[in-house]
Coordinates of C-alpha atoms and ligand atoms in Angstrom, one line a residue:
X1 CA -27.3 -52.0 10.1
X2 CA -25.0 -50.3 7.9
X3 CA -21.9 -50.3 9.8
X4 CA -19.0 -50.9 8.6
X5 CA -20.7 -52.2 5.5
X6 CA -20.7 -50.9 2.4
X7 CA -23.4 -49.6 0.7
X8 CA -21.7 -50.7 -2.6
X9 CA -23.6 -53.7 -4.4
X10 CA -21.3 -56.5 -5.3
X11 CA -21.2 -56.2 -8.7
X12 CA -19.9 -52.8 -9.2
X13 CA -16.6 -54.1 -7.4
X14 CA -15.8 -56.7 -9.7
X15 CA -13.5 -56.5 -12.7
X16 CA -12.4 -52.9 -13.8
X17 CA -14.9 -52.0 -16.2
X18 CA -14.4 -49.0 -19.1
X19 CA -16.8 -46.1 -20.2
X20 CA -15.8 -44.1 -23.6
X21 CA -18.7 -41.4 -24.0
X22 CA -18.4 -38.7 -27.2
X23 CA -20.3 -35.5 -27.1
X24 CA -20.6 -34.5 -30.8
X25 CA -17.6 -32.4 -32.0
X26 CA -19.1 -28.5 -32.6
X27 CA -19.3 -26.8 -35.6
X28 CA -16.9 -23.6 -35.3
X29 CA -19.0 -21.4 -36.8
X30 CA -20.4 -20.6 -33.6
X31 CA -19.6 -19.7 -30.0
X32 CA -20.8 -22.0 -27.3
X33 CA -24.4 -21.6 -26.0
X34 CA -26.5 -23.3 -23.9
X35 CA -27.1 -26.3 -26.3
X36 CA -23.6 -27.0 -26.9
X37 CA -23.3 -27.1 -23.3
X38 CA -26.2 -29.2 -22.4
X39 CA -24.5 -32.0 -24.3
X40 CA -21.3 -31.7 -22.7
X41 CA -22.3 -31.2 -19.6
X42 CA -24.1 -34.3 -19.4
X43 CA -20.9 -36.2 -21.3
X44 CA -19.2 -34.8 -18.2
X45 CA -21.6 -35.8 -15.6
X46 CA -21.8 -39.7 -17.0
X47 CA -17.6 -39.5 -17.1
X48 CA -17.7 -37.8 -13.6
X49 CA -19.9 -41.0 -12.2
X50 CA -18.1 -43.5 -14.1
X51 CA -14.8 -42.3 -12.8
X52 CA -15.8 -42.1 -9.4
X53 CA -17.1 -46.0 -9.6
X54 CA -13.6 -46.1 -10.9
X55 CA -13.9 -47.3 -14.1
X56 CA -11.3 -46.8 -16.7
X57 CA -13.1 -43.9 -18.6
X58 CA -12.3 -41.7 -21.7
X59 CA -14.3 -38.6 -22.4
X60 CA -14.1 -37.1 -26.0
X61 CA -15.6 -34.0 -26.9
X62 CA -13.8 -31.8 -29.4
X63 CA -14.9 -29.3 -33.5
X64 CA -15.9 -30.4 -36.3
X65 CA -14.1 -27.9 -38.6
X66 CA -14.4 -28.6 -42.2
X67 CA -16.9 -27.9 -44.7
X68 CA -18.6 -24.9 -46.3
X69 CA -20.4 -23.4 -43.3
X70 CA -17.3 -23.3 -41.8
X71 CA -15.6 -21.8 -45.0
X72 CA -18.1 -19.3 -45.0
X73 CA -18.0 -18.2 -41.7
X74 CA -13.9 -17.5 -41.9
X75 CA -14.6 -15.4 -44.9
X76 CA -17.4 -13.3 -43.3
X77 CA -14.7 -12.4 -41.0
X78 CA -11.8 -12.0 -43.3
X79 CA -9.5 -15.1 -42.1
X80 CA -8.0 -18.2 -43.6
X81 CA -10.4 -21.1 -42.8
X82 CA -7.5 -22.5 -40.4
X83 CA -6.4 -19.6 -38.6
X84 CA -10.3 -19.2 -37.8
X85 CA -10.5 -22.5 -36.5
X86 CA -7.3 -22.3 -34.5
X87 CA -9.1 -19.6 -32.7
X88 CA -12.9 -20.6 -32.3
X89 CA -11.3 -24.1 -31.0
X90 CA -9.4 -22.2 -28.6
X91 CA -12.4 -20.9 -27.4
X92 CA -14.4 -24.0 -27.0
X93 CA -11.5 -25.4 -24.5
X94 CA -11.5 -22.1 -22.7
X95 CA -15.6 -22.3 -21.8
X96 CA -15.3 -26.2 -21.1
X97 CA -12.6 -25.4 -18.4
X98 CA -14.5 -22.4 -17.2
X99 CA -17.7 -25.2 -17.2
X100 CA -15.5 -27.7 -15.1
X101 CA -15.3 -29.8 -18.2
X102 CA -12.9 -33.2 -17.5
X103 CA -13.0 -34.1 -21.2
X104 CA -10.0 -36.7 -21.5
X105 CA -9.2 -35.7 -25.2
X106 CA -10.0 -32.9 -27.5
X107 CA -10.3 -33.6 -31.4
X108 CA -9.7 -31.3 -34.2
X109 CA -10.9 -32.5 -37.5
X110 CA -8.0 -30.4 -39.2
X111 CA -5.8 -32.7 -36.9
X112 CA -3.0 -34.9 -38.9
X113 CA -3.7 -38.0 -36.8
X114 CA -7.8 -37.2 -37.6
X115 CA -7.3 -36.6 -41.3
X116 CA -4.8 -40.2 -41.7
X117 CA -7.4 -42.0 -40.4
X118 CA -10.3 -40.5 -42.4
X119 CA -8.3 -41.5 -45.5
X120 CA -7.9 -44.8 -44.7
X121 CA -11.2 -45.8 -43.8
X122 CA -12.5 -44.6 -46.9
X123 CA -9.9 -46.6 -49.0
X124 CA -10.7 -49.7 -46.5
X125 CA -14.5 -48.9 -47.5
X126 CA -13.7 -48.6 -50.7
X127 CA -11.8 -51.8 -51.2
X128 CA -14.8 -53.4 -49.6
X129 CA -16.8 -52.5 -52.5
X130 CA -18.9 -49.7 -51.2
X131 CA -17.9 -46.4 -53.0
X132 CA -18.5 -45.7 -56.9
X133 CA -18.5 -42.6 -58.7
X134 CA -21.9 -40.9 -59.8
X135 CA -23.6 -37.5 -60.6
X136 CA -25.5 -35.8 -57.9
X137 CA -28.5 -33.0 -58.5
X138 CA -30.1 -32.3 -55.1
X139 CA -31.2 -29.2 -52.6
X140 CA -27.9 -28.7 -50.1
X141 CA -28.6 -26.7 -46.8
X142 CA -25.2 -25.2 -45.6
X143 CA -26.9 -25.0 -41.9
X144 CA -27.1 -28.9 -41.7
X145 CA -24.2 -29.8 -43.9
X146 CA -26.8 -32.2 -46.3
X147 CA -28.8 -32.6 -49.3
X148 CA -32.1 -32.0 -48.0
X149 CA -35.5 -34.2 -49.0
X150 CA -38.7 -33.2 -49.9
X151 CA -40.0 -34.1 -46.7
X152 CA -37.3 -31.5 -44.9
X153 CA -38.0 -28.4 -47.1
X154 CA -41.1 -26.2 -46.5
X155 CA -41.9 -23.3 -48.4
X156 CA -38.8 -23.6 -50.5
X157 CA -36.4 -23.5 -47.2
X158 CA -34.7 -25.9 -44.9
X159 CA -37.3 -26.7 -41.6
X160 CA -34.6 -26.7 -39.2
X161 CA -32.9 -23.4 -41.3
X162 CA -35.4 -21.1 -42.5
X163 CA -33.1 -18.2 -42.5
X164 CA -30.5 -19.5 -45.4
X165 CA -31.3 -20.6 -49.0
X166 CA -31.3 -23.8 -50.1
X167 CA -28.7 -24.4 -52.8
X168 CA -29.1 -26.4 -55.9
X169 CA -25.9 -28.5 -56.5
X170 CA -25.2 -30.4 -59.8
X171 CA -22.0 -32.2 -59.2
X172 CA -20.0 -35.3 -59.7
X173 CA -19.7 -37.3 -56.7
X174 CA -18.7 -40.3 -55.1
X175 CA -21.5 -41.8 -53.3
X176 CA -21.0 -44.9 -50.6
X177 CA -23.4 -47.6 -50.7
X178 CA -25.8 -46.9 -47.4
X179 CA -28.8 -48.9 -49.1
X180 CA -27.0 -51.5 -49.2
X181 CA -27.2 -51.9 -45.4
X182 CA -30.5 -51.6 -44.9
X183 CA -31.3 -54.9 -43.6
X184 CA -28.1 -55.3 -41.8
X185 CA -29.1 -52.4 -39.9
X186 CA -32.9 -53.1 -39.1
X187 CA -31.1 -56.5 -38.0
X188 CA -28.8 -54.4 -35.8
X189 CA -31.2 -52.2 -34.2
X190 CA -33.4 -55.5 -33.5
X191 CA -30.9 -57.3 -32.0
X192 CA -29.2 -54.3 -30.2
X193 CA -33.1 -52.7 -28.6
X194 CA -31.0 -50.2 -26.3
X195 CA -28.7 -48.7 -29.7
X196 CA -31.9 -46.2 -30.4
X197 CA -32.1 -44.7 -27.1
X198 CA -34.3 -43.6 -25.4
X199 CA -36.6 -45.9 -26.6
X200 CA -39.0 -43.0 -27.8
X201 CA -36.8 -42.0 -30.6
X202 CA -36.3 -45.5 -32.0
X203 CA -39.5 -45.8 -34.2
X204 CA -38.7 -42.8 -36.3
X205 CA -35.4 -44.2 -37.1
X206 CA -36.8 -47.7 -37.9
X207 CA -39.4 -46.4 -39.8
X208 CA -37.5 -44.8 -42.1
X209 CA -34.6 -47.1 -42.7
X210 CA -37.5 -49.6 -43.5
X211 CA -39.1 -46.9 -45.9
X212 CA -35.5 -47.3 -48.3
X213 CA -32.0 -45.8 -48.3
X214 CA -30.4 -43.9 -50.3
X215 CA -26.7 -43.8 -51.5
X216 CA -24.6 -41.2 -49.9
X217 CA -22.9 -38.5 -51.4
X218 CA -19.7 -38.3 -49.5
X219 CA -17.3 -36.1 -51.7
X220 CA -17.6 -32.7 -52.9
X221 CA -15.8 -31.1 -56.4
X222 CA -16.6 -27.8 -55.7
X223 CA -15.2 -27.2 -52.2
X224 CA -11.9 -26.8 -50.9
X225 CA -11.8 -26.5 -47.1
X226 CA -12.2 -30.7 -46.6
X227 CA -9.8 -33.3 -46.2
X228 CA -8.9 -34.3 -49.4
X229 CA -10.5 -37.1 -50.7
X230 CA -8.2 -40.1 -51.0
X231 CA -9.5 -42.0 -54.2
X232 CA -9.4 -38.7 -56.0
X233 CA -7.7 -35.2 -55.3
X234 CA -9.6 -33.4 -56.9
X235 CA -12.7 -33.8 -54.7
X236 CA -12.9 -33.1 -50.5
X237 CA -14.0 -35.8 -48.0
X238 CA -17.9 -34.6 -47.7
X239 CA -18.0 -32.9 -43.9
X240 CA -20.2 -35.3 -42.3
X241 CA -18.0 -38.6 -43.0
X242 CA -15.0 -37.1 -42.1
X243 CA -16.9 -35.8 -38.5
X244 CA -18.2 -39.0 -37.6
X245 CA -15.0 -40.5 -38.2
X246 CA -13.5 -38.9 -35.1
X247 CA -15.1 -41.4 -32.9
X248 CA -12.4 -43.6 -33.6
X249 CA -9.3 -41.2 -35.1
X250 CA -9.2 -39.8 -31.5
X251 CA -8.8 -43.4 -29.8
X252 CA -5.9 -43.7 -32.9
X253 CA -8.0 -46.3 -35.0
X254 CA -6.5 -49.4 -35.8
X255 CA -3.8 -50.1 -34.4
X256 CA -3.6 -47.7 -31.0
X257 CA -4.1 -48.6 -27.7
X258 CA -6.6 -46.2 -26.9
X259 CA -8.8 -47.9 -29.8
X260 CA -8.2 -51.2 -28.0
X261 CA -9.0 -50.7 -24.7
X262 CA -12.2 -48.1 -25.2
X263 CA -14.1 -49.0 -28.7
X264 CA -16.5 -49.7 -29.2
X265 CA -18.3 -46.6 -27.6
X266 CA -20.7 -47.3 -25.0
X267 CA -22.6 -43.9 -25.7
X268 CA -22.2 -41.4 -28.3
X269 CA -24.6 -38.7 -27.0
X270 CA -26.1 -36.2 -29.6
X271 CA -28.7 -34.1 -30.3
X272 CA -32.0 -35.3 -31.7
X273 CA -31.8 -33.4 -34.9
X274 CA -28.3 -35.3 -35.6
X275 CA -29.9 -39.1 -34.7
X276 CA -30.2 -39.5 -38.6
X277 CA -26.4 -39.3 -38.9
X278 CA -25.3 -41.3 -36.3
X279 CA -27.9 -43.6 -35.9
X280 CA -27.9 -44.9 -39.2
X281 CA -24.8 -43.5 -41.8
X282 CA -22.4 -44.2 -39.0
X283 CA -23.1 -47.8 -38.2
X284 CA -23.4 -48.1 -42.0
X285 CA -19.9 -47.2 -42.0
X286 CA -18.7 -49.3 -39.8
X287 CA -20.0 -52.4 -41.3
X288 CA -18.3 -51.1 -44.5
X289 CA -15.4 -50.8 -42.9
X290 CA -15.8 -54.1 -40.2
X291 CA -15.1 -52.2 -37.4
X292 CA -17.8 -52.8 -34.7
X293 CA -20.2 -50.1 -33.9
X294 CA -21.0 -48.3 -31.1
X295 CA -23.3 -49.7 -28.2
X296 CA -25.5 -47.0 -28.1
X297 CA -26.9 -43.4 -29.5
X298 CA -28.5 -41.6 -27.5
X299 CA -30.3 -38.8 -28.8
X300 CA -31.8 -36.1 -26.6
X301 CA -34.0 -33.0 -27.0
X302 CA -33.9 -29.5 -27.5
X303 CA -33.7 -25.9 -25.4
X304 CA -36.4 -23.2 -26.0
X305 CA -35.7 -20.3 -24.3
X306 CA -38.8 -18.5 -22.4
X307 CA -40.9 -20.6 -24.9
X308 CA -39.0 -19.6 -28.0
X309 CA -36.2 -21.0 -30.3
X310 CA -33.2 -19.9 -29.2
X311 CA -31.7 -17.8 -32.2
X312 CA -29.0 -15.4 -33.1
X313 CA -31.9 -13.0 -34.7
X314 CA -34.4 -13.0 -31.7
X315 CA -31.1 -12.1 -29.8
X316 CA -32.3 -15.4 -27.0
X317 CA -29.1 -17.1 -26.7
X318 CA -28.0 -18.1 -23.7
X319 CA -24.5 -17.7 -23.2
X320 CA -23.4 -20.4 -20.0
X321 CA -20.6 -18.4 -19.4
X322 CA -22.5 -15.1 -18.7
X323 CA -25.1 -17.4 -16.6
X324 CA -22.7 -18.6 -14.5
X325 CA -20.5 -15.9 -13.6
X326 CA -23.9 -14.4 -12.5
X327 CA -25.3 -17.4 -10.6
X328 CA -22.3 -19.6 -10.4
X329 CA -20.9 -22.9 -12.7
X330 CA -22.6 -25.9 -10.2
X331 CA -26.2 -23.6 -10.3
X332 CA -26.1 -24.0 -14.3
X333 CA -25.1 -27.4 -14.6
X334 CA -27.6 -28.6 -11.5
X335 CA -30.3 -26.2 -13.5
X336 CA -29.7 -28.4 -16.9
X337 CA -29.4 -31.8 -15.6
X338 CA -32.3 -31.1 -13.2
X339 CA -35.0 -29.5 -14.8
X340 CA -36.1 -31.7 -17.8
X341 CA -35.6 -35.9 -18.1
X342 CA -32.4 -36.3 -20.2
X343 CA -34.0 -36.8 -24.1
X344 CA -36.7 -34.9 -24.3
X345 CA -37.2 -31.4 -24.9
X346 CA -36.8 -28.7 -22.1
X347 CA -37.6 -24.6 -22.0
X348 CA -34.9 -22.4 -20.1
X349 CA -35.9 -19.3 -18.0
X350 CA -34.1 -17.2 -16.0
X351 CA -37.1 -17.7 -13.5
X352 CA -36.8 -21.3 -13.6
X353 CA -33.2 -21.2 -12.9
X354 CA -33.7 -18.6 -9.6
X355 CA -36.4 -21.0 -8.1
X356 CA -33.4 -23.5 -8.8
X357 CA -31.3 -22.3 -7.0
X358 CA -33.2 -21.1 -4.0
X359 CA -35.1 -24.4 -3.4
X360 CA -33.0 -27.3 -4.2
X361 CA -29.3 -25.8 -3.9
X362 CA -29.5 -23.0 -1.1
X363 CA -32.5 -24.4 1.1
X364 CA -31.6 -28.3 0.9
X365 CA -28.2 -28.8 0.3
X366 CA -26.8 -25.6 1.1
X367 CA -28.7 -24.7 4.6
X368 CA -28.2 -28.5 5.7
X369 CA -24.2 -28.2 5.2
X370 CA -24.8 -24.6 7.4
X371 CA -26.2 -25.9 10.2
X372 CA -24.7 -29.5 10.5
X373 CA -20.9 -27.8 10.7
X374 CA -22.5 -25.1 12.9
X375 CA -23.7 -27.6 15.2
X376 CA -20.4 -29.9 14.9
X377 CA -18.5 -27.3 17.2
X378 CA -19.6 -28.8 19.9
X379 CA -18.6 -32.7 19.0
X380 CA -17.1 -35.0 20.3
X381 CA -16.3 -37.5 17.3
X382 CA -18.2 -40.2 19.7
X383 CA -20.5 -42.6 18.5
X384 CA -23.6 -44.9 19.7
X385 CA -25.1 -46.0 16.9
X386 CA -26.3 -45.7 13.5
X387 CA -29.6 -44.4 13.1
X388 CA -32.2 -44.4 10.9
X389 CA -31.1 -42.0 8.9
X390 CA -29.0 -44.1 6.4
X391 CA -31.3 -46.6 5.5
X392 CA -32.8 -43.7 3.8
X393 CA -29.9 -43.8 1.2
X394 CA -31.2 -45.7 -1.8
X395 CA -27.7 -45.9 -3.8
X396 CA -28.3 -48.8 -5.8
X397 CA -31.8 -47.0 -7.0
X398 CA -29.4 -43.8 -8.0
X399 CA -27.1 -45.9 -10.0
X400 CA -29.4 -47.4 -11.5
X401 CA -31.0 -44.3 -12.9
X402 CA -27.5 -43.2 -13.6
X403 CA -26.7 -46.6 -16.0
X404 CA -30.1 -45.4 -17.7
X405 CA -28.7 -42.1 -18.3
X406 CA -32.0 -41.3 -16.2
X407 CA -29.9 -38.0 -14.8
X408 CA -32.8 -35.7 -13.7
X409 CA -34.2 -39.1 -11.6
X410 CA -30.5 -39.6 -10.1
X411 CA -30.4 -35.9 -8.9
X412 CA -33.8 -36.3 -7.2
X413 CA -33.1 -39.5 -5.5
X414 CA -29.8 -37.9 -3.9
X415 CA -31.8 -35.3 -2.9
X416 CA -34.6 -37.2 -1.2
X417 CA -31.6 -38.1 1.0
X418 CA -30.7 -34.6 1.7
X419 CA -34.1 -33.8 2.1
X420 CA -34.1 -36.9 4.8
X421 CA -31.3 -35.4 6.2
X422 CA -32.4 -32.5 6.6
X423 CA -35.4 -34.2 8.2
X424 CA -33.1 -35.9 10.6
X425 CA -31.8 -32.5 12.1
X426 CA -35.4 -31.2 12.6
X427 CA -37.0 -34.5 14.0
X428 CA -33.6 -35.0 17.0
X429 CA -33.5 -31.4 18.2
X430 CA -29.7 -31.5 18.4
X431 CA -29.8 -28.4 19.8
X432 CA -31.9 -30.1 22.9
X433 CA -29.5 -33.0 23.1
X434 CA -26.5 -33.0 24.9
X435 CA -23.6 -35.4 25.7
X436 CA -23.7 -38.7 24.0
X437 CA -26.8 -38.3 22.4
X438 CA -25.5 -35.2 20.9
X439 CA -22.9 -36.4 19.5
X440 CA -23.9 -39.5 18.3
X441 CA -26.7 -37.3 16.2
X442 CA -23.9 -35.1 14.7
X443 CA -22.0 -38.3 14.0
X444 CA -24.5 -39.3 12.0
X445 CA -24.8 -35.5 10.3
X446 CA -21.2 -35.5 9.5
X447 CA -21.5 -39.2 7.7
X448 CA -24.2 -38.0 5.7
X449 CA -22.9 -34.8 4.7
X450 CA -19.7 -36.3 3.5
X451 CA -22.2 -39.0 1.8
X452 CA -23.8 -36.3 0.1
X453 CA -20.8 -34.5 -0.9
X454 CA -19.1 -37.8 -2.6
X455 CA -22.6 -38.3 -4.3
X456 CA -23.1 -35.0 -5.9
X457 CA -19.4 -34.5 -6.9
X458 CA -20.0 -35.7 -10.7
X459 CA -22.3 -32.9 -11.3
X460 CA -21.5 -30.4 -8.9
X461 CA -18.4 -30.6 -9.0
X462 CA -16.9 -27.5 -7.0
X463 CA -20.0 -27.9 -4.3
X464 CA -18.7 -30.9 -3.5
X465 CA -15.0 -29.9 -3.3
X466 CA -16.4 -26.9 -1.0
X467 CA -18.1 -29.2 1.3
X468 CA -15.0 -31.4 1.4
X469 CA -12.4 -28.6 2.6
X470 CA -15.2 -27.5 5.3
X471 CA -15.0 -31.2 6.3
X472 CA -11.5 -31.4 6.4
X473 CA -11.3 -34.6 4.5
X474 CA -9.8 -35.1 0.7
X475 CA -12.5 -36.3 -1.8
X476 CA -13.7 -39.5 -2.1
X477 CA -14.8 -42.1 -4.6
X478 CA -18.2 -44.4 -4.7
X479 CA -16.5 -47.1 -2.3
X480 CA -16.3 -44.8 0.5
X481 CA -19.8 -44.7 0.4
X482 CA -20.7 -46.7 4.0
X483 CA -20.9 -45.8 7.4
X484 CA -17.9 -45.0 9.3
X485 CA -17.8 -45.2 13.2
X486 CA -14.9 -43.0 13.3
X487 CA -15.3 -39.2 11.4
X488 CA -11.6 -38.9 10.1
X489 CA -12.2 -35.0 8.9
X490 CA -11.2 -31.9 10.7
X491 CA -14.4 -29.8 10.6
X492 CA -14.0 -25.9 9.8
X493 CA -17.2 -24.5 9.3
X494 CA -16.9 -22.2 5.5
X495 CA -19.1 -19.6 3.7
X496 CA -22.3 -20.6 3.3
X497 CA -23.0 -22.8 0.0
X498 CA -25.9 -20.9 -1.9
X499 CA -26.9 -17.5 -1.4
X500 CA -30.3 -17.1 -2.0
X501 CA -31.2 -15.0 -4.9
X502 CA -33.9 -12.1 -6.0
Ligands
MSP601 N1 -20.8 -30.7 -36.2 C1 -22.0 -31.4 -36.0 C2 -21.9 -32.7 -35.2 C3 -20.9 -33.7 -35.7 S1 -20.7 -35.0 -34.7 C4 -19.9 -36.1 -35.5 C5 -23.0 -30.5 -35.3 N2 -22.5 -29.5 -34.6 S2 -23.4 -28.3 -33.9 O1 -22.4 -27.5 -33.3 O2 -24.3 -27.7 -34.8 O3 -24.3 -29.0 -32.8 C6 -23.9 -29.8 -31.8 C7 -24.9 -30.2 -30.8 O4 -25.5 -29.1 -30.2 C8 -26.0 -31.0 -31.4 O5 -26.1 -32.2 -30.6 C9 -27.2 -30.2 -31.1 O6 -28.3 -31.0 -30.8 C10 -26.8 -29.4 -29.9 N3 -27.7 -28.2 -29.8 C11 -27.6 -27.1 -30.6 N4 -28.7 -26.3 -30.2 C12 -29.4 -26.9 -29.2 C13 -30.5 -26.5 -28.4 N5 -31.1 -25.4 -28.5 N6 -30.8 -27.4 -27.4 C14 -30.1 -28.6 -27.2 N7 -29.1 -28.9 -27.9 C15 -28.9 -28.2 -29.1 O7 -24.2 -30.7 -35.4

């Protein structure tokens, strides 16, 4: 039935479409850890998938480098705020290569082209009537870069930073008018029902929009590592404007082609603890400043580690570098995107990860590969027909899940067809068959491997290029997803995928 045909629905041929996704740039104050790579990783995986419909896709990731955490954090070390950033950025593009990263651009926030355009939408917002000058007296946590509210403090400290002391600011400001968007924005989330994603998180948001905003404070007097801000010198651009504002200064807001081509962003993924800011000040912005806003935020959850937060000072945090020399880069990323549903919370274990890794990678994938090219030595590249094996493939179910960023449900549907396949080998007996019927059987093995391997290339990326060299075939995109009648690799039978671990 599936000869010759495509498995491809119509749809996805039709016009080139694009895909801009943004991870949230990193503070440098910090090496890498699992939760900076959860994010990209999953950034990577939706580019990955979009690239291999072959879309037109742009993948921003990048560090958010201004501001007094980061000041702080250079001084603790005796270095100039930029030479420290130079450094810790450096780092962050050595771990996402090392993670298989295929980020399209990188952004620096201490980049000319970032800090032009940073300037100019605040004069553009400002012509539009939406900044005036005022006197601020509020709490400031350094951890989350913002004036905290009573709801956010308990016992005198920040909730998400119980370690660092609030500080008391009294300071002339320049506040932009967020409350004055509060009904554009409730009319914005109604009318745009997948912005708030997932759908769980939405509420919060609404709720407290509805409950009233309040003016933002987006300059500081007493701070100098910050763009300088452009209505007067003598204050910085406050850290969280001039981050958000990367979204666009990377695509070369207005005027560049970039901008043209992949704004407005179809998802800006962040964590949940960051909604607030994206959610609702940066669409704020963007009406200030009339540029559209995004399509969607999606915001997911958090990593515990064995059960606990994962902090410096219990000495839990996972480094993905160390996990995958020890395991290997695909076994971390398929651990990640498999374990928990993308948006809600997750706990990591080393445990967790093993049983990972022996089930799913080395027992399904990686034994299948083993034994079809094992039992492909005796082929003859002849065909009868195609069974039932490939009816087995639900493709337009796994794309689906993938257009709902439902990456935990797209991993489990490719592997019910692995698992099928696997099925396959054990139900014909290849080893009993000889002749025609033989090979017809491994015909249909070979098809499904190099399904398989096309399928799981976006997040196992060097499993896939693995099982492509032992195929003999270059790697292929979505629309070579059908049955051939003719295998056009050159099979030679490599190591084996997964080893099995204690
Ligand atoms: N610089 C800001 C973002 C500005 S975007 C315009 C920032 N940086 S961060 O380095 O502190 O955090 C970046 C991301 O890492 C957030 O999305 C956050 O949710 C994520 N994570 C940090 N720890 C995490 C876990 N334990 N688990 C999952 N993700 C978490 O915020």
């Amino acid at each position: 039935m599936f000869q010759g045909v495509s498995l491809i629905d119509a749809k996805t041929k039709r016009a080139k479409k694009k895909f801009y996704v943004t991870t949230p740039i990193y503070y440098v104050n910090d090496s890498p850890h699992l939760g900076h790579a959860y994010t990209t990783i999953v950034a990577d995986v939706l580019a990955r998938w979009h690239k291999l419909k072959g879309e037109d896709v742009f993948f921003l990731t990048g560090t958010d480098e201004h501001g007094e955490k980061i000041e702080k954090a250079a001084n603790s070390v005796g270095k100039a705020p930029k030479k420290f950033t130079d450094e810790v950025s450096e780092r962050y593009k050595l771990i996402w290569k090392t993670l298989g990263i295929s980020y399209d651009d990188f952004i620096r926030t201490t980049e000319e082209r970032h800090e032009k355009v940073v300037k100019k939408i605040i004069e553009l917002i400002n012509k539009n009537g939406d900044i005036y000058k005022g006197f601020y007296e509020g709490l400031y946590c350094t951890g989350c870069e913002s004036f905290k509210t009573e709801t956010e403090i308990v016992n005198g400290k920040c909730k998400d930073h119980p370690s660092l002391e609030l500080k008391l600011l009294k300071e002339e400001t320049y506040f932009f008018r967020l409350s004055k968007y509060q009904k554009k924005l409730l009319q914005f989330y109604k009318d745009n029902p997948e912005f708030l994603s997932p759908v769980f998180r939405a509420p919060e948001i609404i709720n407290r929009v509805k409950e009233g905003l309040k003016d933002l404070s987006i300059s500081r007097k007493n701070l100098k590592w910050g763009i300088k801000f452009p209505l007067d010198n003598s204050h910085t651009v406050y850290v969280w404007l001039d981050a958000l504002i990367n979204y666009v200064s990377a695509l070369g807001w207005p005027d560049g082609k970039s901008f043209k081509k992949f704004w407005p962003a179809d998802v800006h993924l962040v964590g949940k603890e960051i909604n607030w800011f994206h959610s609702v000040i940066w669409p704020a912005i963007l009406f200030s400043a009339d540029i559209e806003p995004p399509k969607k935020v999606f915001s997911h959850g958090w990593w515990t580690v064995e059960g606990q937060k994962m902090s410096k000072t219990l000495g839990n945090v996972v480094d993905p570098i160390a996990v995958s020399k020890k395991y290997s880069v695909d076994a971390f990323r398929y651990f990640i995107l498999r374990q928990i549903p993308f948006g809600s919370d997750g706990d990591y274990s080393e445990n967790s990860l093993k049983e990972k890794i022996n089930g799913e990678l080395a027992a399904d994938l990686g034994n299948l590969v083993y034994r079809v090219l094992s039992l492909v030595e005796k082929f003859d590249k002849k065909i009868i027909g195609v069974d039932e094996l490939f009816g087995k493939l639900r493709l337009q179910k796994i794309d689906n899940h993938m257009e709902k960023l439902e990456i935990n449900s797209a991993i489990e549907e490719i592997w019910e067809f692995v698992r099928a396949t696997n099925k396959y080998v054990n139900e014909t007996e290849p080893w009993k068959k000889e002749k025609e019927e033989l090979s017809n059987i491994l015909h249909n093995l070979l098809e499904a491997v190099r399904v398989i391997a096309i399928l799981i290339s976006p997040f196992l990326p060097e499993t896939s290029e693995k099982i492509f060299e032992q195929l003999g075939l270059n790697p292929q995109k979505f629309s070579d997803i059908k049955f051939e009648k003719k295998f056009e690799g050159k099979v030679k039978k490599g190591k084996i995928l997964f080893q099995k671990v204690e």
